Amino acid sequence: MSLLNEHIDVRSTQGGTPAQFTWRGRTFRVRRIIGDWPARPEVPGAPATQVHLLRVSAESEAGEPSIIDITRDVASDRWTMRRQWS
Protein backbone atom coordinates (compact mmCIF):
# COMPACT_ATOMS: atom_id res chain seq x y z
CA MET A 1 0.00 0.00 0.00
CA SER A 2 1.19 3.49 -0.82
CA LEU A 3 -0.18 6.64 0.85
CA LEU A 4 -0.36 9.27 -1.87
CA ASN A 5 -2.74 12.20 -1.22
CA GLU A 6 -2.40 13.47 -4.82
CA HIS A 7 -4.97 15.45 -6.82
CA ILE A 8 -6.77 13.49 -9.57
CA ASP A 9 -9.15 14.44 -12.37
CA VAL A 10 -12.39 12.46 -12.17
CA ARG A 11 -15.14 11.96 -14.73
CA SER A 12 -18.40 11.00 -13.08
CA THR A 13 -21.69 9.56 -14.21
CA GLN A 14 -24.76 11.79 -14.19
CA GLY A 15 -25.50 10.46 -10.71
CA GLY A 16 -22.11 11.67 -9.45
CA THR A 17 -20.47 8.25 -9.23
CA PRO A 18 -16.85 8.24 -10.49
CA ALA A 19 -16.56 6.41 -13.82
CA GLN A 20 -12.88 7.05 -14.53
CA PHE A 21 -9.99 9.15 -13.27
CA THR A 22 -6.58 10.30 -14.40
CA TRP A 23 -3.59 10.06 -12.10
CA ARG A 24 0.02 10.78 -13.11
CA GLY A 25 -0.99 10.76 -16.77
CA ARG A 26 -2.64 7.32 -16.57
CA THR A 27 -6.37 6.76 -16.93
CA PHE A 28 -8.19 4.27 -14.72
CA ARG A 29 -11.71 2.97 -15.30
CA VAL A 30 -13.74 2.41 -12.16
CA ARG A 31 -15.09 -1.14 -12.31
CA ARG A 32 -17.08 -0.93 -9.07
CA ILE A 33 -17.32 0.94 -5.80
CA ILE A 34 -16.41 -1.29 -2.89
CA GLY A 35 -17.22 1.21 -0.13
CA ASP A 36 -18.22 4.83 0.50
CA TRP A 37 -17.98 6.50 3.91
CA PRO A 38 -17.02 9.80 5.58
CA ALA A 39 -13.23 10.26 5.43
CA ARG A 40 -13.23 11.67 8.94
CA PRO A 41 -15.91 10.19 11.18
CA GLU A 42 -18.05 12.78 12.90
CA VAL A 43 -17.54 13.08 16.64
CA PRO A 44 -19.72 14.95 19.12
CA GLY A 45 -18.89 18.67 19.10
CA ALA A 46 -16.84 18.52 15.89
CA PRO A 47 -18.11 20.08 12.66
CA ALA A 48 -19.55 17.69 10.10
CA THR A 49 -17.20 16.76 7.28
CA GLN A 50 -18.05 16.96 3.63
CA VAL A 51 -15.20 14.64 2.60
CA HIS A 52 -16.04 11.10 1.53
CA LEU A 53 -13.69 8.19 0.99
CA LEU A 54 -14.49 5.75 -1.78
CA ARG A 55 -12.69 2.44 -2.15
CA VAL A 56 -12.91 1.38 -5.78
CA SER A 57 -11.90 -1.52 -7.95
CA ALA A 58 -10.23 0.13 -10.94
CA GLU A 59 -8.46 -0.95 -14.10
CA SER A 60 -5.68 0.89 -15.90
CA GLU A 61 -5.62 1.42 -19.66
CA ALA A 62 -3.27 -1.56 -19.84
CA GLY A 63 -5.84 -3.75 -18.08
CA GLU A 64 -4.01 -3.88 -14.74
CA PRO A 65 -6.52 -4.24 -11.86
CA SER A 66 -6.08 -2.29 -8.65
CA ILE A 67 -7.89 -1.40 -5.43
CA ILE A 68 -7.71 2.36 -4.88
CA ASP A 69 -8.96 4.75 -2.19
CA ILE A 70 -10.08 8.15 -3.51
CA THR A 71 -11.66 11.03 -1.63
CA ARG A 72 -14.04 13.76 -2.72
CA ASP A 73 -14.38 17.08 -0.94
CA VAL A 74 -18.03 17.83 -1.66
CA ALA A 75 -17.69 21.57 -0.93
CA SER A 76 -14.89 22.12 -3.48
CA ASP A 77 -15.59 19.09 -5.71
CA ARG A 78 -11.88 18.25 -5.40
CA TRP A 79 -10.83 14.62 -5.79
CA THR A 80 -7.70 13.09 -4.27
CA MET A 81 -6.06 9.70 -4.69
CA ARG A 82 -5.29 8.55 -1.16
CA ARG A 83 -4.01 4.98 -1.44
CA GLN A 84 -3.26 2.33 -3.99
CA TRP A 85 -3.34 -1.16 -2.56
CA SER A 86 -0.85 -3.53 -4.14
GROMACS .gro file of N, CA, C and O in nm:
model
  344
    1MET      N    1   0.084  -0.117   0.000
    1MET     CA    2   0.000   0.000   0.000
    1MET      C    3   0.088   0.123   0.000
    1MET      O    4   0.189   0.129   0.067
    2SER      N    5   0.047   0.222  -0.078
    2SER     CA    6   0.119   0.349  -0.082
    2SER      C    7   0.022   0.460  -0.044
    2SER      O    8  -0.088   0.468  -0.098
    3LEU      N    9   0.061   0.548   0.050
    3LEU     CA   10  -0.018   0.664   0.085
    3LEU      C   11   0.024   0.779  -0.005
    3LEU      O   12   0.141   0.815  -0.009
    4LEU      N   13  -0.072   0.834  -0.081
    4LEU     CA   14  -0.036   0.927  -0.187
    4LEU      C   15  -0.085   1.070  -0.164
    4LEU      O   16  -0.009   1.164  -0.175
    5ASN      N   17  -0.215   1.088  -0.140
    5ASN     CA   18  -0.274   1.220  -0.122
    5ASN      C   19  -0.243   1.314  -0.239
    5ASN      O   20  -0.198   1.427  -0.219
    6GLU      N   21  -0.267   1.268  -0.362
    6GLU     CA   22  -0.240   1.347  -0.482
    6GLU      C   23  -0.370   1.379  -0.554
    6GLU      O   24  -0.460   1.295  -0.563
    7HIS      N   25  -0.379   1.500  -0.608
    7HIS     CA   26  -0.497   1.545  -0.682
    7HIS      C   27  -0.517   1.458  -0.807
    7HIS      O   28  -0.420   1.422  -0.874
    8ILE      N   29  -0.644   1.424  -0.836
    8ILE     CA   30  -0.677   1.349  -0.957
    8ILE      C   31  -0.793   1.417  -1.027
    8ILE      O   32  -0.871   1.489  -0.965
    9ASP      N   33  -0.803   1.396  -1.157
    9ASP     CA   34  -0.915   1.444  -1.237
    9ASP      C   35  -1.012   1.328  -1.253
    9ASP      O   36  -0.973   1.220  -1.297
   10VAL      N   37  -1.139   1.352  -1.216
   10VAL     CA   38  -1.239   1.246  -1.217
   10VAL      C   39  -1.351   1.282  -1.314
   10VAL      O   40  -1.397   1.396  -1.318
   11ARG      N   41  -1.393   1.185  -1.390
   11ARG     CA   42  -1.514   1.196  -1.473
   11ARG      C   43  -1.619   1.109  -1.408
   11ARG      O   44  -1.595   0.991  -1.383
   12SER      N   45  -1.734   1.170  -1.379
   12SER     CA   46  -1.840   1.100  -1.308
   12SER      C   47  -1.958   1.074  -1.398
   12SER      O   48  -1.976   1.138  -1.501
   13THR      N   49  -2.042   0.981  -1.354
   13THR     CA   50  -2.169   0.956  -1.421
   13THR      C   51  -2.263   1.071  -1.387
   13THR      O   52  -2.233   1.155  -1.302
   14GLN      N   53  -2.379   1.074  -1.449
   14GLN     CA   54  -2.476   1.179  -1.419
   14GLN      C   55  -2.519   1.175  -1.273
   14GLN      O   56  -2.556   1.276  -1.216
   15GLY      N   57  -2.514   1.059  -1.212
   15GLY     CA   58  -2.550   1.046  -1.071
   15GLY      C   59  -2.439   1.086  -0.975
   15GLY      O   60  -2.456   1.082  -0.854
   16GLY      N   61  -2.322   1.124  -1.028
   16GLY     CA   62  -2.211   1.167  -0.945
   16GLY      C   63  -2.114   1.058  -0.906
   16GLY      O   64  -2.017   1.082  -0.835
   17THR      N   65  -2.136   0.936  -0.952
   17THR     CA   66  -2.047   0.825  -0.923
   17THR      C   67  -1.925   0.832  -1.015
   17THR      O   68  -1.940   0.851  -1.135
   18PRO      N   69  -1.803   0.818  -0.962
   18PRO     CA   70  -1.685   0.824  -1.049
   18PRO      C   71  -1.684   0.708  -1.149
   18PRO      O   72  -1.706   0.594  -1.112
   19ALA      N   73  -1.662   0.741  -1.276
   19ALA     CA   74  -1.656   0.641  -1.382
   19ALA      C   75  -1.512   0.614  -1.423
   19ALA      O   76  -1.475   0.502  -1.457
   20GLN      N   77  -1.430   0.720  -1.422
   20GLN     CA   78  -1.288   0.705  -1.453
   20GLN      C   79  -1.213   0.823  -1.394
   20GLN      O   80  -1.272   0.925  -1.362
   21PHE      N   81  -1.082   0.805  -1.377
   21PHE     CA   82  -0.999   0.915  -1.327
   21PHE      C   83  -0.861   0.906  -1.388
   21PHE      O   84  -0.818   0.801  -1.435
   22THR      N   85  -0.794   1.020  -1.387
   22THR     CA   86  -0.658   1.030  -1.440
   22THR      C   87  -0.565   1.065  -1.326
   22THR      O   88  -0.590   1.160  -1.251
   23TRP      N   89  -0.460   0.987  -1.314
   23TRP     CA   90  -0.359   1.006  -1.210
   23TRP      C   91  -0.222   0.984  -1.272
   23TRP      O   92  -0.198   0.882  -1.335
   24ARG      N   93  -0.134   1.084  -1.257
   24ARG     CA   94   0.002   1.078  -1.311
   24ARG      C   95   0.003   1.042  -1.459
   24ARG      O   96   0.086   0.963  -1.506
   25GLY      N   97  -0.093   1.097  -1.533
   25GLY     CA   98  -0.099   1.076  -1.677
   25GLY      C   99  -0.160   0.944  -1.720
   25GLY      O  100  -0.169   0.916  -1.839
   26ARG      N  101  -0.202   0.862  -1.625
   26ARG     CA  102  -0.264   0.732  -1.657
   26ARG      C  103  -0.413   0.739  -1.626
   26ARG      O  104  -0.454   0.796  -1.526
   27THR      N  105  -0.493   0.678  -1.712
   27THR     CA  106  -0.637   0.676  -1.693
   27THR      C  107  -0.680   0.541  -1.636
   27THR      O  108  -0.634   0.436  -1.683
   28PHE      N  109  -0.765   0.546  -1.536
   28PHE     CA  110  -0.819   0.427  -1.472
   28PHE      C  111  -0.970   0.426  -1.488
   28PHE      O  112  -1.035   0.529  -1.468
   29ARG      N  113  -1.025   0.312  -1.522
   29ARG     CA  114  -1.171   0.297  -1.530
   29ARG      C  115  -1.218   0.233  -1.401
   29ARG      O  116  -1.164   0.131  -1.357
   30VAL      N  117  -1.318   0.294  -1.340
   30VAL     CA  118  -1.374   0.241  -1.216
   30VAL      C  119  -1.465   0.124  -1.252
   30VAL      O  120  -1.564   0.141  -1.323
   31ARG      N  121  -1.430   0.007  -1.204
   31ARG     CA  122  -1.509  -0.114  -1.231
   31ARG      C  123  -1.626  -0.125  -1.134
   31ARG      O  124  -1.735  -0.161  -1.171
   32ARG      N  125  -1.600  -0.093  -1.006
   32ARG     CA  126  -1.708  -0.093  -0.907
   32ARG      C  127  -1.663  -0.019  -0.783
   32ARG      O  128  -1.543  -0.007  -0.757
   33ILE      N  129  -1.760   0.030  -0.707
   33ILE     CA  130  -1.732   0.094  -0.580
   33ILE      C  131  -1.748  -0.011  -0.472
   33ILE      O  132  -1.852  -0.075  -0.459
   34ILE      N  133  -1.643  -0.029  -0.396
   34ILE     CA  134  -1.641  -0.129  -0.289
   34ILE      C  135  -1.700  -0.071  -0.161
   34ILE      O  136  -1.772  -0.139  -0.089
   35GLY      N  137  -1.672   0.056  -0.133
   35GLY     CA  138  -1.722   0.121  -0.013
   35GLY      C  139  -1.723   0.271  -0.028
   35GLY      O  140  -1.650   0.327  -0.108
   36ASP      N  141  -1.809   0.337   0.050
   36ASP     CA  142  -1.822   0.483   0.050
   36ASP      C  143  -1.858   0.526   0.191
   36ASP      O  144  -1.961   0.485   0.243
   37TRP      N  145  -1.772   0.606   0.256
   37TRP     CA  146  -1.798   0.650   0.391
   37TRP      C  147  -1.730   0.783   0.417
   37TRP      O  148  -1.640   0.822   0.342
   38PRO      N  149  -1.769   0.854   0.524
   38PRO     CA  150  -1.702   0.980   0.558
   38PRO      C  151  -1.553   0.955   0.581
   38PRO      O  152  -1.516   0.857   0.646
   39ALA      N  153  -1.468   1.042   0.527
   39ALA     CA  154  -1.323   1.026   0.543
   39ALA      C  155  -1.281   1.050   0.687
   39ALA      O  156  -1.188   0.989   0.736
   40ARG      N  157  -1.349   1.140   0.753
   40ARG     CA  158  -1.323   1.167   0.894
   40ARG      C  159  -1.453   1.147   0.969
   40ARG      O  160  -1.546   1.227   0.953
   41PRO      N  161  -1.465   1.043   1.047
   41PRO     CA  162  -1.591   1.019   1.118
   41PRO      C  163  -1.629   1.139   1.205
   41PRO      O  164  -1.542   1.202   1.265
   42GLU      N  165  -1.757   1.169   1.207
   42GLU     CA  166  -1.805   1.278   1.290
   42GLU      C  167  -1.799   1.238   1.436
   42GLU      O  168  -1.827   1.126   1.472
   43VAL      N  169  -1.757   1.330   1.519
   43VAL     CA  170  -1.754   1.308   1.664
   43VAL      C  171  -1.835   1.418   1.730
   43VAL      O  172  -1.847   1.529   1.676
   44PRO      N  173  -1.892   1.392   1.845
   44PRO     CA  174  -1.972   1.495   1.912
   44PRO      C  175  -1.893   1.624   1.932
   44PRO      O  176  -1.777   1.622   1.975
   45GLY      N  177  -1.952   1.737   1.893
   45GLY     CA  178  -1.889   1.867   1.910
   45GLY      C  179  -1.800   1.909   1.794
   45GLY      O  180  -1.760   2.025   1.785
   46ALA      N  181  -1.768   1.818   1.704
   46ALA     CA  182  -1.684   1.852   1.589
   46ALA      C  183  -1.773   1.885   1.470
   46ALA      O  184  -1.881   1.829   1.457
   47PRO      N  185  -1.729   1.976   1.383
   47PRO     CA  186  -1.811   2.008   1.266
   47PRO      C  187  -1.821   1.889   1.171
   47PRO      O  188  -1.729   1.807   1.161
   48ALA      N  189  -1.934   1.879   1.105
   48ALA     CA  190  -1.955   1.769   1.010
   48ALA      C  191  -1.859   1.785   0.893
   48ALA      O  192  -1.830   1.895   0.848
   49THR      N  193  -1.811   1.673   0.842
   49THR     CA  194  -1.720   1.676   0.728
   49THR      C  195  -1.798   1.657   0.599
   49THR      O  196  -1.901   1.592   0.597
   50GLN      N  197  -1.747   1.713   0.495
   50GLN     CA  198  -1.805   1.696   0.363
   50GLN      C  199  -1.709   1.618   0.273
   50GLN      O  200  -1.715   1.629   0.152
   51VAL      N  201  -1.618   1.544   0.335
   51VAL     CA  202  -1.520   1.464   0.260
   51VAL      C  203  -1.561   1.317   0.271
   51VAL      O  204  -1.584   1.266   0.380
   52HIS      N  205  -1.569   1.252   0.155
   52HIS     CA  206  -1.604   1.110   0.153
   52HIS      C  207  -1.491   1.030   0.092
   52HIS      O  208  -1.427   1.072  -0.003
   53LEU      N  209  -1.469   0.913   0.149
   53LEU     CA  210  -1.369   0.819   0.099
   53LEU      C  211  -1.442   0.711   0.022
   53LEU      O  212  -1.541   0.656   0.070
   54LEU      N  213  -1.394   0.684  -0.097
   54LEU     CA  214  -1.449   0.575  -0.178
   54LEU      C  215  -1.337   0.476  -0.205
   54LEU      O  216  -1.228   0.514  -0.248
   55ARG      N  217  -1.363   0.350  -0.178
   55ARG     CA  218  -1.269   0.244  -0.215
   55ARG      C  219  -1.325   0.183  -0.343
   55ARG      O  220  -1.440   0.141  -0.347
   56VAL      N  221  -1.243   0.185  -0.449
   56VAL     CA  222  -1.291   0.138  -0.578
   56VAL      C  223  -1.202   0.028  -0.633
   56VAL      O  224  -1.083   0.021  -0.603
   57SER      N  225  -1.263  -0.056  -0.714
   57SER     CA  226  -1.190  -0.152  -0.795
   57SER      C  227  -1.173  -0.082  -0.930
   57SER      O  228  -1.272  -0.044  -0.992
   58ALA      N  229  -1.050  -0.062  -0.971
   58ALA     CA  230  -1.023   0.013  -1.094
   58ALA      C  231  -0.930  -0.068  -1.185
   58ALA      O  232  -0.862  -0.160  -1.141
   59GLU      N  233  -0.930  -0.028  -1.311
   59GLU     CA  234  -0.846  -0.095  -1.410
   59GLU      C  235  -0.776   0.010  -1.494
   59GLU      O  236  -0.839   0.104  -1.542
   60SER      N  237  -0.645  -0.005  -1.509
   60SER     CA  238  -0.568   0.089  -1.590
   60SER      C  239  -0.596   0.066  -1.739
   60SER      O  240  -0.658  -0.034  -1.776
   61GLU      N  241  -0.546   0.157  -1.821
   61GLU     CA  242  -0.562   0.142  -1.966
   61GLU      C  243  -0.499   0.013  -2.016
   61GLU      O  244  -0.541  -0.044  -2.115
   62ALA      N  245  -0.396  -0.033  -1.945
   62ALA     CA  246  -0.327  -0.156  -1.984
   62ALA      C  247  -0.397  -0.281  -1.930
   62ALA      O  248  -0.349  -0.392  -1.950
   63GLY      N  249  -0.509  -0.261  -1.860
   63GLY     CA  250  -0.584  -0.375  -1.808
   63GLY      C  251  -0.538  -0.424  -1.673
   63GLY      O  252  -0.580  -0.530  -1.627
   64GLU      N  253  -0.452  -0.347  -1.605
   64GLU     CA  254  -0.401  -0.388  -1.474
   64GLU      C  255  -0.505  -0.353  -1.367
   64GLU      O  256  -0.541  -0.236  -1.351
   65PRO      N  257  -0.553  -0.452  -1.291
   65PRO     CA  258  -0.652  -0.424  -1.186
   65PRO      C  259  -0.585  -0.367  -1.061
   65PRO      O  260  -0.468  -0.394  -1.034
   66SER      N  261  -0.661  -0.288  -0.986
   66SER     CA  262  -0.608  -0.229  -0.865
   66SER      C  263  -0.723  -0.193  -0.771
   66SER      O  264  -0.834  -0.167  -0.817
   67ILE      N  265  -0.695  -0.191  -0.643
   67ILE     CA  266  -0.789  -0.140  -0.543
   67ILE      C  267  -0.733  -0.004  -0.500
   67ILE      O  268  -0.617   0.006  -0.460
   68ILE      N  269  -0.817   0.100  -0.510
   68ILE     CA  270  -0.771   0.236  -0.488
   68ILE      C  271  -0.869   0.310  -0.399
   68ILE      O  272  -0.990   0.298  -0.415
   69ASP      N  273  -0.815   0.388  -0.303
   69ASP     CA  274  -0.896   0.475  -0.219
   69ASP      C  275  -0.887   0.616  -0.276
   69ASP      O  276  -0.775   0.669  -0.293
   70ILE      N  277  -1.002   0.676  -0.305
   70ILE     CA  278  -1.008   0.815  -0.351
   70ILE      C  279  -1.102   0.891  -0.259
   70ILE      O  280  -1.193   0.833  -0.200
   71THR      N  281  -1.077   1.021  -0.244
   71THR     CA  282  -1.166   1.103  -0.163
   71THR      C  283  -1.222   1.216  -0.248
   71THR      O  284  -1.160   1.261  -0.345
   72ARG      N  285  -1.340   1.261  -0.207
   72ARG     CA  286  -1.404   1.376  -0.272
   72ARG      C  287  -1.443   1.475  -0.164
   72ARG      O  288  -1.514   1.441  -0.070
   73ASP      N  289  -1.394   1.598  -0.180
   73ASP     CA  290  -1.438   1.708  -0.094
   73ASP      C  291  -1.560   1.766  -0.162
   73ASP      O  292  -1.550   1.828  -0.268
   74VAL      N  293  -1.677   1.744  -0.104
   74VAL     CA  294  -1.803   1.783  -0.166
   74VAL      C  295  -1.811   1.935  -0.184
   74VAL      O  296  -1.858   1.983  -0.287
   75ALA      N  297  -1.761   2.011  -0.087
   75ALA     CA  298  -1.769   2.157  -0.093
   75ALA      C  299  -1.691   2.214  -0.212
   75ALA      O  300  -1.738   2.305  -0.280
   76SER      N  301  -1.573   2.160  -0.240
   76SER     CA  302  -1.489   2.212  -0.348
   76SER      C  303  -1.493   2.126  -0.473
   76SER      O  304  -1.438   2.164  -0.576
   77ASP      N  305  -1.556   2.009  -0.464
   77ASP     CA  306  -1.559   1.909  -0.571
   77ASP      C  307  -1.418   1.869  -0.613
   77ASP      O  308  -1.390   1.840  -0.727
   78ARG      N  309  -1.327   1.865  -0.517
   78ARG     CA  310  -1.188   1.825  -0.540
   78ARG      C  311  -1.172   1.678  -0.506
   78ARG      O  312  -1.214   1.632  -0.400
   79TRP      N  313  -1.108   1.604  -0.596
   79TRP     CA  314  -1.083   1.462  -0.579
   79TRP      C  315  -0.936   1.438  -0.550
   79TRP      O  316  -0.849   1.504  -0.609
   80THR      N  317  -0.908   1.342  -0.464
   80THR     CA  318  -0.770   1.309  -0.427
   80THR      C  319  -0.753   1.157  -0.426
   80THR      O  320  -0.840   1.085  -0.379
   81MET      N  321  -0.641   1.113  -0.479
   81MET     CA  322  -0.606   0.970  -0.469
   81MET      C  323  -0.532   0.952  -0.338
   81MET      O  324  -0.426   1.012  -0.317
   82ARG      N  325  -0.588   0.873  -0.249
   82ARG     CA  326  -0.529   0.855  -0.116
   82ARG      C  327  -0.434   0.736  -0.111
   82ARG      O  328  -0.323   0.748  -0.064
   83ARG      N  329  -0.481   0.620  -0.155
   83ARG     CA  330  -0.401   0.498  -0.144
   83ARG      C  331  -0.422   0.409  -0.266
   83ARG      O  332  -0.530   0.404  -0.321
   84GLN      N  333  -0.317   0.340  -0.300
   84GLN     CA  334  -0.326   0.233  -0.399
   84GLN      C  335  -0.278   0.106  -0.330
   84GLN      O  336  -0.165   0.100  -0.281
   85TRP      N  337  -0.367   0.010  -0.321
   85TRP     CA  338  -0.334  -0.116  -0.256
   85TRP      C  339  -0.268  -0.208  -0.357
   85TRP      O  340  -0.318  -0.227  -0.466
   86SER      N  341  -0.152  -0.264  -0.319
   86SER     CA  342  -0.085  -0.353  -0.414
   86SER      C  343  -0.104  -0.497  -0.379
   86SER      O  344  -0.155  -0.534  -0.283
   0.00000   0.00000   0.00000
